[in-house]
Short mmCIF file of C-alpha atoms and ligand atoms in Angstrom, two decimals:
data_model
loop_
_atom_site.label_atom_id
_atom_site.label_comp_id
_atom_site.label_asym_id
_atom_site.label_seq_id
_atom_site.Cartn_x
_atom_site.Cartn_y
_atom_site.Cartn_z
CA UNK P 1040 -21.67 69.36 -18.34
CA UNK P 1041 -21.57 66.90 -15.33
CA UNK P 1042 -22.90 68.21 -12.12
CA UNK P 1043 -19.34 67.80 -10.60
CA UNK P 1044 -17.88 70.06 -13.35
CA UNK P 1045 -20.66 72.84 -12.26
CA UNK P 1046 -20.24 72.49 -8.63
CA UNK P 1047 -16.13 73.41 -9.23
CA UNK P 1048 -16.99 76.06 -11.54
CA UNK P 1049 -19.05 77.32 -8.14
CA UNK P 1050 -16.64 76.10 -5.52
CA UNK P 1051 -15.46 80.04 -5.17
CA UNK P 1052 -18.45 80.74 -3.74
CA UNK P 1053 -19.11 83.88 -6.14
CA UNK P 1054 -21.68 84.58 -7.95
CA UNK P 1055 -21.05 83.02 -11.74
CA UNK P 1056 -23.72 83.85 -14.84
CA UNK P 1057 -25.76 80.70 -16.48
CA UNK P 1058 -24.26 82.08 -19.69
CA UNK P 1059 -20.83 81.66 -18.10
CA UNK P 1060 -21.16 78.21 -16.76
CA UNK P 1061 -22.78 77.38 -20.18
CA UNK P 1062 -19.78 78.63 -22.31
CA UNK P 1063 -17.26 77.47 -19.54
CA UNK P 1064 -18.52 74.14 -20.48
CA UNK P 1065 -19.31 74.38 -24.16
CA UNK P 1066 -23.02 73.11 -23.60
CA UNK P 1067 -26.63 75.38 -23.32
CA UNK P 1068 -27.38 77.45 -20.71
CA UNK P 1069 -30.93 74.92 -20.42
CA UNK P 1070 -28.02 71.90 -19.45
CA UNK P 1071 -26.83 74.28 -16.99
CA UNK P 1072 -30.19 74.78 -15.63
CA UNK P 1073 -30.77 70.91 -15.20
CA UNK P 1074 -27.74 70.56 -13.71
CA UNK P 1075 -27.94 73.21 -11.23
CA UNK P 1076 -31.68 71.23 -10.22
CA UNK P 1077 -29.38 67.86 -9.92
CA UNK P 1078 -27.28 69.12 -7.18
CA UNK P 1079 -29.99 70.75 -5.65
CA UNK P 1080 -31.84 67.65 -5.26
CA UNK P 1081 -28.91 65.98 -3.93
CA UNK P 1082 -29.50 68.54 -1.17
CA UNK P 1083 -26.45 71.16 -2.98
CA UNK P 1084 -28.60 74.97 -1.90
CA UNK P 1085 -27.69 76.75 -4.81
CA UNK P 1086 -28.78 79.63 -4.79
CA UNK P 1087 -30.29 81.67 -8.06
CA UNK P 1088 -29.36 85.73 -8.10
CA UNK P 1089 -31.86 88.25 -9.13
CA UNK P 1090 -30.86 89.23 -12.61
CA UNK P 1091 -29.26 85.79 -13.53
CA UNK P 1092 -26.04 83.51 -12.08
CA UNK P 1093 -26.05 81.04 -9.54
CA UNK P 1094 -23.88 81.21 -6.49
CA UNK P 1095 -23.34 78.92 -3.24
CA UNK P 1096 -23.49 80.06 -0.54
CA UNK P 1097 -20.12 79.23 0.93
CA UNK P 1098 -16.89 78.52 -1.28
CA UNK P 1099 -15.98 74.95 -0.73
CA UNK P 1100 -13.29 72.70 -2.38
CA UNK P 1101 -13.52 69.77 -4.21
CA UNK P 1102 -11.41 66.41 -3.27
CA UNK P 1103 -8.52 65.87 -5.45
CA UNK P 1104 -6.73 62.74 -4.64
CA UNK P 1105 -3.46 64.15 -5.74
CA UNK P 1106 -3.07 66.91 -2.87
CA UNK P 1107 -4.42 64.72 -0.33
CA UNK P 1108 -1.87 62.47 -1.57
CA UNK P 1109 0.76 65.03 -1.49
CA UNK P 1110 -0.01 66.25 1.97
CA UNK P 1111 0.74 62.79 3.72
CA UNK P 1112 4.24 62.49 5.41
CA UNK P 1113 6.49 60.36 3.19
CA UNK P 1114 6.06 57.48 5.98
CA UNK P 1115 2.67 57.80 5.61
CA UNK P 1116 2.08 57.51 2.52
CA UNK P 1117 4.12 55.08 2.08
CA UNK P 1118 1.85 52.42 3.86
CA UNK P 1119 -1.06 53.87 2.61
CA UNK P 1120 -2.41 51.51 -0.69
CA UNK P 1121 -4.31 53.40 -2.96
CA UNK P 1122 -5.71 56.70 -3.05
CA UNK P 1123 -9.12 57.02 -5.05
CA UNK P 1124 -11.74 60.27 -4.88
CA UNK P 1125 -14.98 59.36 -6.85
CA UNK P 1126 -17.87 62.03 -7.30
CA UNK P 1127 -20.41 59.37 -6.79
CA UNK P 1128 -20.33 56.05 -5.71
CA UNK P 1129 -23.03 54.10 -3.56
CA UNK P 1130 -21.19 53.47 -0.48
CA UNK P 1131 -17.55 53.96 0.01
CA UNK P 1132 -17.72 51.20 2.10
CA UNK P 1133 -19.42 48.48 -0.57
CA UNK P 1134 -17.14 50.23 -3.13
CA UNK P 1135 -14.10 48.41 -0.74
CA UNK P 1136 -15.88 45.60 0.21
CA UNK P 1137 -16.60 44.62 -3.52
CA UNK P 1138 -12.68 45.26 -4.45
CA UNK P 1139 -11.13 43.12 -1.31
CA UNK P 1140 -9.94 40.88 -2.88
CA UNK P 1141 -7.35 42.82 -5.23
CA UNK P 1142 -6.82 45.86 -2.95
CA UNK P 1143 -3.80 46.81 -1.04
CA UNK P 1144 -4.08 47.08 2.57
CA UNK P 1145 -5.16 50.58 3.82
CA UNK P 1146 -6.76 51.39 0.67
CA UNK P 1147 -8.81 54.51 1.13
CA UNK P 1148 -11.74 55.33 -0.81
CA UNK P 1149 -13.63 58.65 -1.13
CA UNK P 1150 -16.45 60.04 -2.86
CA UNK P 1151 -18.27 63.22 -3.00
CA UNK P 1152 -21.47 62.13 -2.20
CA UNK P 1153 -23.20 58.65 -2.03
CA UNK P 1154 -26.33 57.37 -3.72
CA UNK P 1155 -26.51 55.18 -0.88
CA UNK P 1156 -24.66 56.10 2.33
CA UNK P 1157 -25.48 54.10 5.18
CA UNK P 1158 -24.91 53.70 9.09
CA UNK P 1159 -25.60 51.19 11.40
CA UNK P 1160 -27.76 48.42 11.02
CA UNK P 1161 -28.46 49.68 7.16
CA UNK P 1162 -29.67 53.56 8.33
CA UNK P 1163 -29.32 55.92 5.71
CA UNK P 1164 -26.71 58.15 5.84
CA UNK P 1165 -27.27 61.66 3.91
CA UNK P 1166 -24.58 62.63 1.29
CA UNK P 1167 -25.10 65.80 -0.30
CA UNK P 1168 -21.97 66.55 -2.98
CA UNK P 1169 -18.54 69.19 -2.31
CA UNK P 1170 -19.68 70.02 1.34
CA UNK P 1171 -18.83 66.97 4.21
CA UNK P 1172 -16.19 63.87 4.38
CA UNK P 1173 -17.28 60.31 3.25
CA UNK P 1174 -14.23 57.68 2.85
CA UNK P 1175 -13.49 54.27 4.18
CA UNK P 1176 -10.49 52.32 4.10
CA UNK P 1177 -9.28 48.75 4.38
CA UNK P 1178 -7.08 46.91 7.17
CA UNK P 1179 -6.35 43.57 6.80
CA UNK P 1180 -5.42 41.75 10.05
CA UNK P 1181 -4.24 37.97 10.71
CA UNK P 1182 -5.50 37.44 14.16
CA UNK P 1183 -9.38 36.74 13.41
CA UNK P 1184 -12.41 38.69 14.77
CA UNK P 1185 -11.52 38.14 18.34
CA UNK P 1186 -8.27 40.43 17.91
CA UNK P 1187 -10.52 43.70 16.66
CA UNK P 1188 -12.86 44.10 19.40
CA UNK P 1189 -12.42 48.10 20.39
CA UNK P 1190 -11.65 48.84 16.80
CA UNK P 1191 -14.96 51.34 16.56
CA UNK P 1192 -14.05 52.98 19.91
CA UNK P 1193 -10.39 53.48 18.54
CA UNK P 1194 -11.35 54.95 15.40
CA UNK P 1195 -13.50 57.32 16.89
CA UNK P 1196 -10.19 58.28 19.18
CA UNK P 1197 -8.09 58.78 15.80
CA UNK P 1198 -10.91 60.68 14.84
CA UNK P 1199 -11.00 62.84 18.20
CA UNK P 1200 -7.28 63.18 17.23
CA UNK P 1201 -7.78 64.07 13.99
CA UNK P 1202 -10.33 67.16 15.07
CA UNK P 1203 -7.82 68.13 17.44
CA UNK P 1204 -5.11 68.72 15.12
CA UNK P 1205 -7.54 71.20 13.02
CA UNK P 1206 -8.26 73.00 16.04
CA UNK P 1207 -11.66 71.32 17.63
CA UNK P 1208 -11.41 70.52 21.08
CA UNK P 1209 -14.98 69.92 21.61
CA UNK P 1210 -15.40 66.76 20.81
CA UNK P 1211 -16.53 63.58 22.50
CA UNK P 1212 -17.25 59.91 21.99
CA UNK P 1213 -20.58 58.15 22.36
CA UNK P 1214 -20.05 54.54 22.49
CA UNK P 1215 -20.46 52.89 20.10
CA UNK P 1216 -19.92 54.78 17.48
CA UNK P 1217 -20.64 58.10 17.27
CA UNK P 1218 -18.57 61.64 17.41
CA UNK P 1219 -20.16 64.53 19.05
CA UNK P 1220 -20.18 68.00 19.67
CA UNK P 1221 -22.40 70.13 21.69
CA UNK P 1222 -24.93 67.13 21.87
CA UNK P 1223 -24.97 66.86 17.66
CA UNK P 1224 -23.77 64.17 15.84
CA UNK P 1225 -20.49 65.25 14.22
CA UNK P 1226 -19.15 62.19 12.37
CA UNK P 1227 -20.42 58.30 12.34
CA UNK P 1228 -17.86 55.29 12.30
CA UNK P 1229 -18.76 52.17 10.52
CA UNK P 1230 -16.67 48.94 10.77
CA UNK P 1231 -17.89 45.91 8.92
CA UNK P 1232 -15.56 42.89 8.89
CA UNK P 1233 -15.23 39.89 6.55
CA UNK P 1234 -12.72 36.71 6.50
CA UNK P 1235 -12.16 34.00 8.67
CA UNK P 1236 -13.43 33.97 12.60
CA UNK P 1237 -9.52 32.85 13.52
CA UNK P 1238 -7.75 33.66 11.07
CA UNK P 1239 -6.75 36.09 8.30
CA UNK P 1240 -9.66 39.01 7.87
CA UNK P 1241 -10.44 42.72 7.22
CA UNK P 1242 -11.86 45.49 8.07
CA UNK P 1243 -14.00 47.94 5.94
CA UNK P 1244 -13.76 51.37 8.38
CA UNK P 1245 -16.14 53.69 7.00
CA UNK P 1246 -16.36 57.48 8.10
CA UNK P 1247 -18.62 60.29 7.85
CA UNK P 1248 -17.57 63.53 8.68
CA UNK P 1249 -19.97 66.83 8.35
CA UNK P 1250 -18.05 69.43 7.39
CA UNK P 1251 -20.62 71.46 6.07
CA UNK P 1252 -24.31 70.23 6.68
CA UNK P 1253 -27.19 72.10 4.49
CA UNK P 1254 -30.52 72.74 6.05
CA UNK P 1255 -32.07 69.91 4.17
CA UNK P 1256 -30.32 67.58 6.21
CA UNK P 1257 -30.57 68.39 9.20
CA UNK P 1258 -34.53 68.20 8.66
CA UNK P 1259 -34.20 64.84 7.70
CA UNK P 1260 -31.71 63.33 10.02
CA UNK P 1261 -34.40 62.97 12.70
CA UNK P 1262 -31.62 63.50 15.48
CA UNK P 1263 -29.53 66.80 16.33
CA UNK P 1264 -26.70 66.72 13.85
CA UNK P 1265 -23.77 69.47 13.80
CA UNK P 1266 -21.03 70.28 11.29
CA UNK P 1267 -17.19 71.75 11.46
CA UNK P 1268 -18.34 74.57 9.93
CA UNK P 1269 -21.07 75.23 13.40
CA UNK P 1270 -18.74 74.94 15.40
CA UNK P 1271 -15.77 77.17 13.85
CA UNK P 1272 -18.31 79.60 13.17
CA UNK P 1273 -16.98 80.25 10.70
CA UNK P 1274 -15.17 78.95 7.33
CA UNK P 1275 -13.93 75.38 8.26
CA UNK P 1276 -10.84 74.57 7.42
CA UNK P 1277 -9.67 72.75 3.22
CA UNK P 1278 -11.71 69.66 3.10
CA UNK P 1279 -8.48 68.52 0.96
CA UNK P 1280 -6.50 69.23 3.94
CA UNK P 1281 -9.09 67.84 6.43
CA UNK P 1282 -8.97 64.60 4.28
CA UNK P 1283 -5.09 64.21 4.21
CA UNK P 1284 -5.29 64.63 8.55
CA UNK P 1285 -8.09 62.04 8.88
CA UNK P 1286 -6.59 60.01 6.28
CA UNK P 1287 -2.84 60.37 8.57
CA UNK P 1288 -4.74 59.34 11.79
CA UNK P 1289 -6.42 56.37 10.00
CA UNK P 1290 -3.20 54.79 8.59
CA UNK P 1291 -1.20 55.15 11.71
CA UNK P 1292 -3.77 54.68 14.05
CA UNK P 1293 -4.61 51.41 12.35
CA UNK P 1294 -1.52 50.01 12.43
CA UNK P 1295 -0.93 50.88 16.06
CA UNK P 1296 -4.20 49.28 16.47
CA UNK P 1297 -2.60 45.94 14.19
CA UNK P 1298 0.13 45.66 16.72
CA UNK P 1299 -1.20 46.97 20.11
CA UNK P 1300 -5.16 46.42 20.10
CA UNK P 1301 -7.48 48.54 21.81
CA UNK P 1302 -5.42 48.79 24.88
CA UNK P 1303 -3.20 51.40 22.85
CA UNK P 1304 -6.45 53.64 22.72
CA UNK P 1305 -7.96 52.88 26.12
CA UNK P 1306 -6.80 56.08 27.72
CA UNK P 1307 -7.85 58.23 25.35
CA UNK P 1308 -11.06 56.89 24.62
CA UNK P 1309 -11.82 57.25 28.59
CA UNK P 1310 -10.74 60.76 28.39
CA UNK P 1311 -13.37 61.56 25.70
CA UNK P 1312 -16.02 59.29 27.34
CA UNK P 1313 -19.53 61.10 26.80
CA UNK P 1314 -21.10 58.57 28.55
CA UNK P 1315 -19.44 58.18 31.70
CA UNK P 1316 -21.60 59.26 34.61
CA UNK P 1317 -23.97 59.62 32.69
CA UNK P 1318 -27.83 58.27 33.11
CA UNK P 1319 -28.63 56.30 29.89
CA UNK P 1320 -31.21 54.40 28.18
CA UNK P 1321 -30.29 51.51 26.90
CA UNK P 1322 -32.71 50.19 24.23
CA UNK P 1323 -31.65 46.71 23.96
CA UNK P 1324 -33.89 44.30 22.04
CA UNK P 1325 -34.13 42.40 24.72
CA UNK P 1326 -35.79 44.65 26.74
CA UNK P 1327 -34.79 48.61 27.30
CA UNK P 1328 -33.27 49.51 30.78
CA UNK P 1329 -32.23 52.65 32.65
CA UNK P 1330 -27.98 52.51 33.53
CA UNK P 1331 -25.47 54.68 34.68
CA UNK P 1332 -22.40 54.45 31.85
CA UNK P 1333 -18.87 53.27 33.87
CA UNK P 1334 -16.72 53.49 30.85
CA UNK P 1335 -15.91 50.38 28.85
CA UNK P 1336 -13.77 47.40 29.33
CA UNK P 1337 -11.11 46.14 28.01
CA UNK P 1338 -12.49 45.03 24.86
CA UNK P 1339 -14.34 48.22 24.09
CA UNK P 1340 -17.86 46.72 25.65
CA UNK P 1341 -19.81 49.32 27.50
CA UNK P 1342 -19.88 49.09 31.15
CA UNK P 1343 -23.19 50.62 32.98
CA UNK P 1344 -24.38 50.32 36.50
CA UNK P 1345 -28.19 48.96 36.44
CA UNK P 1346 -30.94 49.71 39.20
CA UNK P 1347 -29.12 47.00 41.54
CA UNK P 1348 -26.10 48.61 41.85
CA UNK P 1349 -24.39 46.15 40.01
CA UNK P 1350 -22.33 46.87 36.81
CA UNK P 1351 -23.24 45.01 34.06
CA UNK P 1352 -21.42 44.64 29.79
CA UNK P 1353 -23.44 45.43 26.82
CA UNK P 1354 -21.80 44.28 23.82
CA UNK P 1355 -24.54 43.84 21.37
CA UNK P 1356 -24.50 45.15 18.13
CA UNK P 1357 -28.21 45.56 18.55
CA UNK P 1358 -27.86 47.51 21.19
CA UNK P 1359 -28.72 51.12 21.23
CA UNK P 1360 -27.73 53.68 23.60
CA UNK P 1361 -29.44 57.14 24.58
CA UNK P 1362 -28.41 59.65 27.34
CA UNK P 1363 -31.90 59.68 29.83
CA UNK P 1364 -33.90 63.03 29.24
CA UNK P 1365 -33.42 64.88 32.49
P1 ATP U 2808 -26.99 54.06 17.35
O1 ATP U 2808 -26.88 54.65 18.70
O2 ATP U 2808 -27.78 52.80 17.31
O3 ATP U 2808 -25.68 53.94 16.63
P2 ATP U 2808 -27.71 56.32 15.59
O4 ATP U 2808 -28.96 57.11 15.64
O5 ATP U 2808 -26.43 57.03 15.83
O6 ATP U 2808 -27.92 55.08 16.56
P3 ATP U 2808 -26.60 55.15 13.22
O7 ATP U 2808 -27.09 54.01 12.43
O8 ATP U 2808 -25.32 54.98 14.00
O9 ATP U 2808 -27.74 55.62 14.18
O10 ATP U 2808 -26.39 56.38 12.23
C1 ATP U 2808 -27.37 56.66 11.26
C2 ATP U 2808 -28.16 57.89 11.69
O11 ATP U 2808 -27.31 59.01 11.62
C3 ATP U 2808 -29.30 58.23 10.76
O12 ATP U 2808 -30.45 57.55 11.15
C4 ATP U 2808 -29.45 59.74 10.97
O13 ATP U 2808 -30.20 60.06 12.11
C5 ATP U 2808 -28.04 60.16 11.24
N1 ATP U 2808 -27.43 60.73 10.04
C6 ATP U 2808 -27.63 60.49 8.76
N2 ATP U 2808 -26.85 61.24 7.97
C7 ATP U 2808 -26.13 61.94 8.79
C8 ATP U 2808 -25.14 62.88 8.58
N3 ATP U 2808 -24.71 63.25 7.38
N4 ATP U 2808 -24.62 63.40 9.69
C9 ATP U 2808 -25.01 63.02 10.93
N5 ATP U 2808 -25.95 62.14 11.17
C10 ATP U 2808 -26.50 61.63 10.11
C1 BTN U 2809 -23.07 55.54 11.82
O1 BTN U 2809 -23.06 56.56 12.53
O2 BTN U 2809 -23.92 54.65 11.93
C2 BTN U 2809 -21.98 55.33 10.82
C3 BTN U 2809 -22.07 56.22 9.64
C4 BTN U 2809 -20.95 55.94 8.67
C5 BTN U 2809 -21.06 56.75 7.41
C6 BTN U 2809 -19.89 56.53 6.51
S1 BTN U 2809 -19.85 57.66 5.14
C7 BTN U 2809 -18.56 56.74 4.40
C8 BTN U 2809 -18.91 55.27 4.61
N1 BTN U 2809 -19.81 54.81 3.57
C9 BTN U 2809 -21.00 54.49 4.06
O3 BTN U 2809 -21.96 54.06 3.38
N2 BTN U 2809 -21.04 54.65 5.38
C10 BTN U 2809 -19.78 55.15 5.88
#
């Protein structure tokens, strides 16, 4: 029995006997048991029930490539490359950058959880299995480097998008990369790019979404983190179906992106601006400084006013951003 297998077998969210699971799957109720202490060590709180079974405790639902697929408009899916939903990969993201090469452009990969999940600058980011989104995708471009600058910013507005058409209005972009709600980190962008400085390249877009965070993570994300399912308060909605409407915004927001640039987002990105107005702490390797965030120019750069009065640009991928504590 693979853990995946198991983890369907409790995707109902009822309570289901070890002897159950074990005959479900033709193997001892002992492979059960190491199973069921796999997925809880990838963070998966299954819980035992006095008297025997195992339950979780929320139904969830695997990915399954298929319905994703099958939920994109024709157009859509139609310029979408391929499709794939792994249970466990390293990184999405490495799992497209090793594969450039021979995939189609807007190639999405997915996975249930990732051995090695990262964020910016090579930060971990936590994976647990069945419960939150982790997929990136490909976009090729022709115009080198100096056509993509923004691209972060406008993913995080097809993201914003994306959360509005399930229903979440509450969330807000904190340059450069980050999707929040209520102060929490909701979802994380990554963009890594490879190819020529002037001339054909891509773009690997990673994204994280929490759909469902368990406690264990949010101990060990050392920053407030939040989850759909937090702020529905409730049951969030089919990650299947969440997939195939981040998956929509992705491929057409990409291509709008292709033809238009950042300027196509620049609106909206001001409109869910968390840091405008707001006093920030800039931790810049350089030297950290107190600003006031102005928005962000025209190629996504993030505008503050400093101590002077005068507003300066801080581009730098080394460059971190806090709000000030009050
Ligand atoms: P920066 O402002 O420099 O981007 P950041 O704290 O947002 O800083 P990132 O590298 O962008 O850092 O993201 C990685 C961080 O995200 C991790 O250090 C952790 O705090 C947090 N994190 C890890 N896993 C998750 C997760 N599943 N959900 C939300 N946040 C997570
Ligand atoms: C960040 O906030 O720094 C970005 C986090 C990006 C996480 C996603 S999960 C899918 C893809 N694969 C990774 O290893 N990272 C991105």
């Amino acid at each position: 029995m693979l853990a995946r297998d198991l983890l369907d077998a409790l995707a109902g969210g009822d309570a289901v006997s070890g002897a159950a699971l074990a005959r479900k799957a033709g193997v001892t109720r002992a492979a059960v048991w190491k199973q069921i202490e796999a997925l809880r060590l990838k963070g998966v709180p299954v819980e035992a029930k006095v008297g025997g079974g195992y339950r979780l405790p929320w139904p969830t639902e695997l990915l399954d490539g298929q319905r994703i697929r099958a939920g994109l408009a024709p157009a859509t899916s139609a310029q979408v490359g391929m499709l794939e939903v792994h249970w466990e990969i390293d990184s999405t993201s490495s799992e497209i950058a090793r594969r450039i090469p021979v995939l189609d452009d807007l190639a999405f990969v997915m996975a249930e959880t990732q051995s090695a999940g990262r964020g910016r600058r090579g930060r971990p980011w936590l994976s647990p299995p069945g419960m939150n989104l982790y997929l990136s995708v490909l976009k090729r471009f022709d115009g080198g480097f100096a056509s993509l600058s923004g691209l972060s910013l406008a993913v995080g507005v097809m993201l914003v998008r994306a959360l509005g058409e399930l229903g979440i209005r509450t969330a807000g972009l904190k340059w450069p990369n980050d999707v929040l709600a209520g102060n929490a980190k909701l979802a994380g962008i990554l963009v890594e790019l490879s190819g020529e400085y002037s001339g054909p390249c891509a773009a690997v877009i990673g994204v994280g979404l929490n759909i469902r965070l368990p406690d264990s993570v949010h101990e060990r994300a050392g920053q407030p983190i939040t989850d759909l399912a937090s702020i529905v308060g409730g049951d969030p909605p089919g990650r299947n179906h969440i997939a195939t409407v981040v998956v929509t915004e992705l491929a057409e927001g990409l291509r709008t992106f292709e033809r238009h640039g950042f300027a196509a987002f620049a609106d909206e990105y001001a409109a869910n601006d968390l840091l405008r107005d707001v006093p920030l702490r800039i931790l810049d390797p350089r030297g950290d400084f107190e600003a006031v965030g102005e928005g962000v120019d025209e190629r996504g750069a993030l505008r503050v006013r400093v101590a002077d009065g005068s507003v300066v640009t801080v581009d730098s991928a080394e460059v971190s951003v806090r709000r000030s504590a009050p």
